[in-house]
Amino acid sequence: MFPELNSILNSTPDSFKSSDFILVSDRRADASFLIHHYLSFYLRAGCKVCFLGLVQSFSHYSAVGQRLGVSLAQAREKGQLVFLEGLKESFGVLLQDTSQETQPLSYLRSPGAGLEGLFRFVESCVRQSGDGNAGESWGPPVLLIDDLSVLLSLGVSVGAILDFTLYCQATVCSELQGNMVILVRCEEEDADDDEEGSNLLQRGLVHQCNLALHVEGLPTGYCRDIHGQMEVWWRQRGETIYNQRKIFHFKVHDKGASFFARGTSSAVL
Amino acid sequence: MAAPVRGMIGSTSIGNTTSFQKKTRSKLVSIPGTRPSVQNGQLLVSSGVSSLDYVIGGGLAVGTLLLVEEDHYDSYSRMLLKYFLAEGVVCGHELFLASARDHPDDIMQELPSPIVDDVAGMKISEGQSQPSDPENPDTMKIAWRYQNQPKVQTALASSVRFGHYYDVSKTMEPELRQAAKCHSFYQLQETPVVTASSPLPSPYHSLLKSIQTVIRKEGFDGSTPQSKVRNVLRLGLHSLGSVLWGDDVCCKDNPAHCHALTTFLYILRGLLRTSLSVAMVTVPSHLTQNRAVMGRIIRLSDTAIALESFKGSEKETNPLYKDYHGLLHVRQLPRLNCLSCEVPDTKDLAFKLKRKQFTIEVSSHQPLSALSPQHTPNSHPIALRVHSYGTSPNPNEQRGVKTPPRLLTSAVSALKTHSTVDTADQRVGCNENDTD
């Protein structure tokens, strides 16, 4: 959890907006530090978190989470965190002879069939909080996905992914008043094949979301002390539609990230 | 997670000759040829080239994938692959080599020979007794503490060190090479398996199955009992994505298998994360028409570098690049188990291949500047001097340090404007040593 980011976004683990769909995207940069921020944020807030970790292993998040002050292993044991490890089971799924549609990783075997299996998994996970274990009642459910654009590399179509996010938003945000944070990684702006491009996916998701955080490198070139710029775009919030964009520079440390206004990096001043 | 350094049981003890035992706090795995990273405790192996280890943050983390974008003639990327495999032989790691064009045995025969400390020449530890020296008394009277030290440094005794140097003009001796266990996969000799409903074409599918069989059989994923000594598996996959692998991503604008290579890399990384293995994959990226696919391939790997050689291009005659063979671009560095990654000082790196060393250096220098790079924000940071890479085993070996900065006034990226550079006249006291 990064305190400076909390103050920028005006949210704390004790009081944050619900039914929020937050889109984290990057272009030729790495925005995964924001996913670590949100993971520790929502675990501290006591929410039930469903994490689809499709690109890294559990111990990676666990190691970073320890530096940020949350214990993922403990949360998983208590039932607060449900972690789907995409990498570990990928080869087994590929080798299977029979593919069941309802399996979460079934898109590996038949990418053209869509992501229904994955959605069923998410749905079962977030709805469980309603049953409640004995004495353990968690807050509103949160869905975190890292990262959604890897499904494009595996052959799933943009339309199927957008369908999946629509279903998730309807279930998690609208029905259960929970939050959703999705990471999408894009390529260059001028990609020729827009039908398959991640730019198309990102544009579709930005349209659906409430808050868009876009991370890019500095437009002037590579700098060792400023790792990039992050654009915060506050979009529709309930009935009010406001459109406010701000750009911050950031630097990622070992135990967090610091955000500052443009031109006020400590290396410059 | 690449490989958790803590929590792994069993440290192979290297023979103690003194009664003094150092207390080790944490249970570190001590596999020869590896060392823990200083940043995040990852277990690192050397890539075979010390300056490349420095550039990518100390070495290759076990469980990760290194992607090398080939240069146009596949000369330097093939050289890097051979360094990688040679390092595995010297450290005693197991090897897995897959290639579609040249037979893996041919590649293995071309491995460079390591340079060892012993001036008398390389000695193979197996089956060769240490030379008896009748002049030495049996018991030492003064230096009695060194009584039990081995008399001659053998080649494999130096393998506990991290990173070695190789002489590319000689090939590795067959005895040393055969001492290493090598599994090979030659695509042209594999029978195509009909995979009805797999999204992967047959060559990639069989390659994945072969890799997984080796990992499981030799116990790299921890499935065998603890009595076996832990080792690292090095995978070298040559020229994936080329047509010989049955993939048309490199030859068509709209390939039929546009997701084959990306799916393969995804699943390969899954296999690597759950085992003690490191993979180096070379991809002929200059053949892909689609830049977006290369972006995806880079994101699916952990460390990604690209080699751009000057051979045949107009940069060959550019005086700025006179001493180098090509440029090295670091496309991506991994963030493993930590938030921040090793951010390099500069991205203007060039390489040159000498007989005894593959050097990677910063290719542009700021003239006589006392300013540190932090005072010039938003400009390309230029290092003041060349980094020195590692320690050389041979004291006569030239190190990668050149103290006087040259008065070259243009950064690499400004070359597109071809600024006037009168470099040849302004070089200051370069003691360039090209005689090795």
XYZ file of C-alpha atoms in Angstrom, chain A:
269
model
C 0.000 0.000 0.000
C 1.469 3.311 -0.998
C 0.396 6.158 1.241
C 1.043 8.819 -1.373
C -1.153 7.043 -3.864
C -3.869 6.786 -1.255
C -3.811 10.516 -0.760
C -3.873 11.161 -4.479
C -6.848 8.895 -4.964
C -8.447 9.999 -1.730
C -9.005 6.549 -0.337
C -7.839 4.622 2.686
C -8.403 1.022 3.699
C -11.015 2.241 6.119
C -12.967 4.293 3.670
C -12.920 3.579 -0.006
C -15.510 3.701 -2.718
C -17.393 0.560 -3.443
C -18.637 -0.717 -6.780
C -15.497 0.639 -8.307
C -13.927 -0.669 -11.471
C -10.305 0.434 -11.586
C -8.310 -0.142 -14.720
C -4.533 -0.150 -14.511
C -2.819 -0.051 -17.863
C 0.638 0.554 -19.143
C 2.359 1.153 -22.391
C 5.961 -0.004 -22.675
C 6.330 0.259 -18.924
C 5.508 -1.955 -15.986
C 2.489 -1.098 -13.918
C 2.467 -4.219 -11.811
C 3.590 -2.280 -8.753
C 0.085 -0.827 -8.676
C -1.349 -4.320 -8.483
C 0.788 -5.004 -5.422
C -0.504 -1.770 -3.955
C -4.120 -2.741 -4.469
C -3.576 -6.246 -3.194
C -2.173 -5.038 0.096
C -4.751 -2.224 0.237
C -7.739 -4.500 0.003
C -6.295 -7.154 2.269
C -5.750 -4.517 4.909
C -9.277 -3.295 4.412
C -10.543 -6.738 5.256
C -12.179 -7.517 1.943
C -12.482 -10.931 0.415
C -10.031 -10.898 -2.454
C -10.119 -13.104 -5.521
C -6.802 -12.800 -7.316
C -6.196 -14.188 -10.772
C -2.419 -14.319 -10.977
C -1.865 -15.346 -14.547
C 1.710 -14.234 -15.072
C 3.626 -14.688 -11.852
C 3.789 -17.260 -9.145
C 2.262 -16.940 -5.715
C 5.560 -16.583 -3.927
C 6.389 -13.494 -5.971
C 3.329 -11.654 -4.676
C 3.862 -13.092 -1.261
C 7.423 -11.787 -1.099
C 6.408 -8.307 -2.190
C 3.413 -8.378 0.111
C 5.683 -9.041 3.044
C 7.623 -5.916 2.285
C 4.404 -3.990 2.117
C 3.204 -5.425 5.383
C 0.616 -8.063 4.511
C 1.004 -11.792 4.681
C -0.546 -13.476 1.695
C 0.000 -16.981 2.974
C -1.897 -16.175 6.126
C -4.689 -14.529 4.216
C -4.965 -17.545 1.977
C -5.173 -19.880 4.920
C -7.823 -17.839 6.608
C -9.842 -17.797 3.443
C -9.605 -14.087 2.839
C -7.591 -14.538 -0.327
C -8.330 -16.931 -3.151
C -5.411 -17.152 -5.506
C -5.553 -18.705 -8.930
C -2.071 -19.525 -10.115
C -2.157 -19.573 -13.865
C 1.446 -20.526 -14.508
C 1.688 -23.516 -12.275
C -1.147 -25.495 -13.726
C -0.811 -24.384 -17.315
C 1.092 -27.334 -18.637
C -1.153 -29.842 -16.965
C -4.193 -28.255 -18.503
C -2.614 -28.265 -21.914
C -1.853 -31.940 -21.769
C -5.276 -33.021 -20.694
C -7.192 -35.046 -23.177
C -10.636 -33.976 -22.179
C -11.319 -30.329 -21.799
C -14.116 -29.354 -19.540
C -15.682 -26.053 -20.274
C -16.097 -25.155 -16.667
C -12.484 -25.457 -15.758
C -10.955 -22.059 -15.022
C -7.947 -22.524 -17.263
C -9.839 -24.123 -20.109
C -8.887 -21.252 -22.397
C -5.437 -22.785 -22.657
C -6.748 -25.771 -24.512
C -9.415 -24.069 -26.559
C -8.790 -20.364 -26.758
C -11.578 -19.794 -29.187
C -14.230 -20.972 -26.802
C -14.186 -17.980 -24.512
C -13.654 -17.449 -20.829
C -16.763 -18.922 -19.335
C -14.833 -21.337 -17.165
C -12.822 -18.490 -15.719
C -15.934 -16.495 -14.999
C -17.578 -19.415 -13.219
C -14.535 -19.689 -11.026
C -14.630 -15.989 -10.182
C -18.331 -16.122 -9.516
C -18.093 -19.045 -7.161
C -15.287 -17.346 -5.316
C -16.963 -13.983 -4.767
C -20.331 -15.395 -3.920
C -18.910 -17.568 -1.199
C -18.459 -14.587 1.025
C -22.194 -14.442 1.358
C -22.270 -17.844 3.052
C -19.658 -16.804 5.560
C -17.520 -19.194 7.504
C -18.029 -19.441 11.201
C -17.017 -16.146 12.680
C -15.260 -14.892 9.591
C -17.171 -12.338 7.677
C -15.181 -10.355 5.232
C -15.948 -7.079 3.583
C -17.170 -6.609 0.042
C -15.543 -8.880 -2.535
C -12.700 -7.627 -4.689
C -11.492 -9.092 -7.954
C -7.884 -8.473 -8.977
C -6.541 -9.625 -12.309
C -2.880 -9.617 -13.268
C -2.739 -9.428 -16.200
C -5.591 -9.602 -18.637
C -3.683 -8.941 -21.818
C -1.759 -12.184 -21.532
C -4.978 -13.882 -22.625
C -4.573 -12.140 -25.964
C -1.198 -13.803 -26.324
C -2.816 -17.141 -25.659
C -5.282 -16.729 -28.469
C -8.427 -15.525 -26.764
C -10.255 -12.898 -28.783
C -10.789 -9.342 -27.645
C -14.543 -9.779 -27.753
C -14.424 -12.754 -25.417
C -12.301 -10.851 -22.926
C -14.600 -7.858 -22.996
C -17.565 -10.165 -22.443
C -15.786 -11.657 -19.482
C -15.124 -8.275 -17.907
C -18.707 -7.219 -18.462
C -19.955 -10.311 -16.699
C -17.507 -9.744 -13.859
C -18.480 -6.131 -13.523
C -22.135 -6.992 -13.423
C -21.565 -9.588 -10.747
C -18.874 -8.059 -8.610
C -19.507 -4.342 -8.874
C -23.180 -3.931 -9.515
C -24.638 -6.922 -7.743
C -22.290 -7.463 -4.850
C -21.054 -3.876 -4.426
C -17.499 -5.018 -4.661
C -14.487 -3.612 -6.507
C -12.540 -4.734 -9.486
C -8.948 -3.943 -10.425
C -7.634 -5.138 -13.765
C -4.171 -4.757 -15.258
C -3.842 -4.493 -19.018
C -0.564 -4.094 -20.837
C -0.528 -2.425 -24.212
C 1.887 -1.992 -26.999
C 2.605 0.886 -29.285
C -0.073 3.331 -30.159
C 0.027 2.787 -33.872
C -0.520 -0.918 -34.149
C -1.716 -1.945 -37.537
C -3.961 -4.792 -36.587
C -6.497 -3.235 -34.344
C -8.772 -6.222 -34.461
C -6.487 -8.263 -32.287
C -4.629 -5.507 -30.601
C -4.431 -4.841 -26.941
C -5.164 -1.222 -27.725
C -8.673 -2.235 -28.650
C -9.008 -4.094 -25.383
C -7.716 -1.178 -23.414
C -10.061 1.271 -25.078
C -13.009 -0.998 -24.400
C -12.067 -1.366 -20.772
C -11.428 2.323 -20.242
C -14.962 2.929 -21.421
C -16.310 0.581 -18.753
C -14.216 1.696 -15.840
C -14.551 4.322 -13.144
C -10.907 5.099 -12.637
C -8.090 4.591 -15.089
C -4.447 4.635 -14.091
C -2.144 4.645 -17.068
C 1.572 4.175 -16.619
C 4.065 5.139 -19.245
C 7.685 5.981 -19.545
C 8.731 9.577 -19.616
C 8.091 11.145 -22.992
C 11.528 12.714 -22.983
C 13.467 9.529 -22.577
C 14.902 7.190 -20.039
C 15.805 8.536 -16.638
C 17.211 6.659 -13.741
C 15.497 8.610 -10.992
C 12.045 8.999 -12.394
C 10.729 5.685 -13.459
C 7.811 7.001 -15.411
C 4.644 8.959 -15.372
C 1.223 7.868 -14.238
C -1.941 9.438 -15.526
C -4.968 9.306 -13.257
C -8.279 9.640 -15.035
C -11.340 9.978 -12.884
C -14.279 8.943 -14.944
C -17.915 8.385 -14.266
C -18.872 8.067 -10.664
C -22.469 7.076 -10.100
C -24.694 9.621 -11.683
C -22.125 12.343 -11.995
C -19.919 12.179 -15.028
C -16.731 14.027 -14.497
C -13.668 13.827 -16.495
C -10.562 14.829 -14.652
C -7.056 13.849 -15.632
C -3.839 14.425 -13.803
C -0.314 13.309 -14.437
C 2.173 12.366 -11.750
C 5.718 11.157 -11.866
C 6.705 8.210 -9.766
C 9.675 6.286 -8.590
C 9.482 2.733 -7.337
C 11.560 1.785 -4.300
C 12.114 -1.417 -2.539
C 9.278 -0.931 -0.116
C 6.932 1.273 -1.991
C 6.604 3.945 -4.571
C 6.681 7.665 -4.297
C 4.548 9.921 -6.411
C 5.170 13.555 -7.048
C 4.004 16.268 -9.329
C 5.776 16.748 -12.593
C 9.100 18.431 -12.234
C 9.387 18.046 -8.497
C 11.511 14.941 -8.366
C 14.074 14.976 -5.631
C 16.738 14.439 -8.208
C 15.910 17.727 -9.828
C 15.250 19.965 -6.888
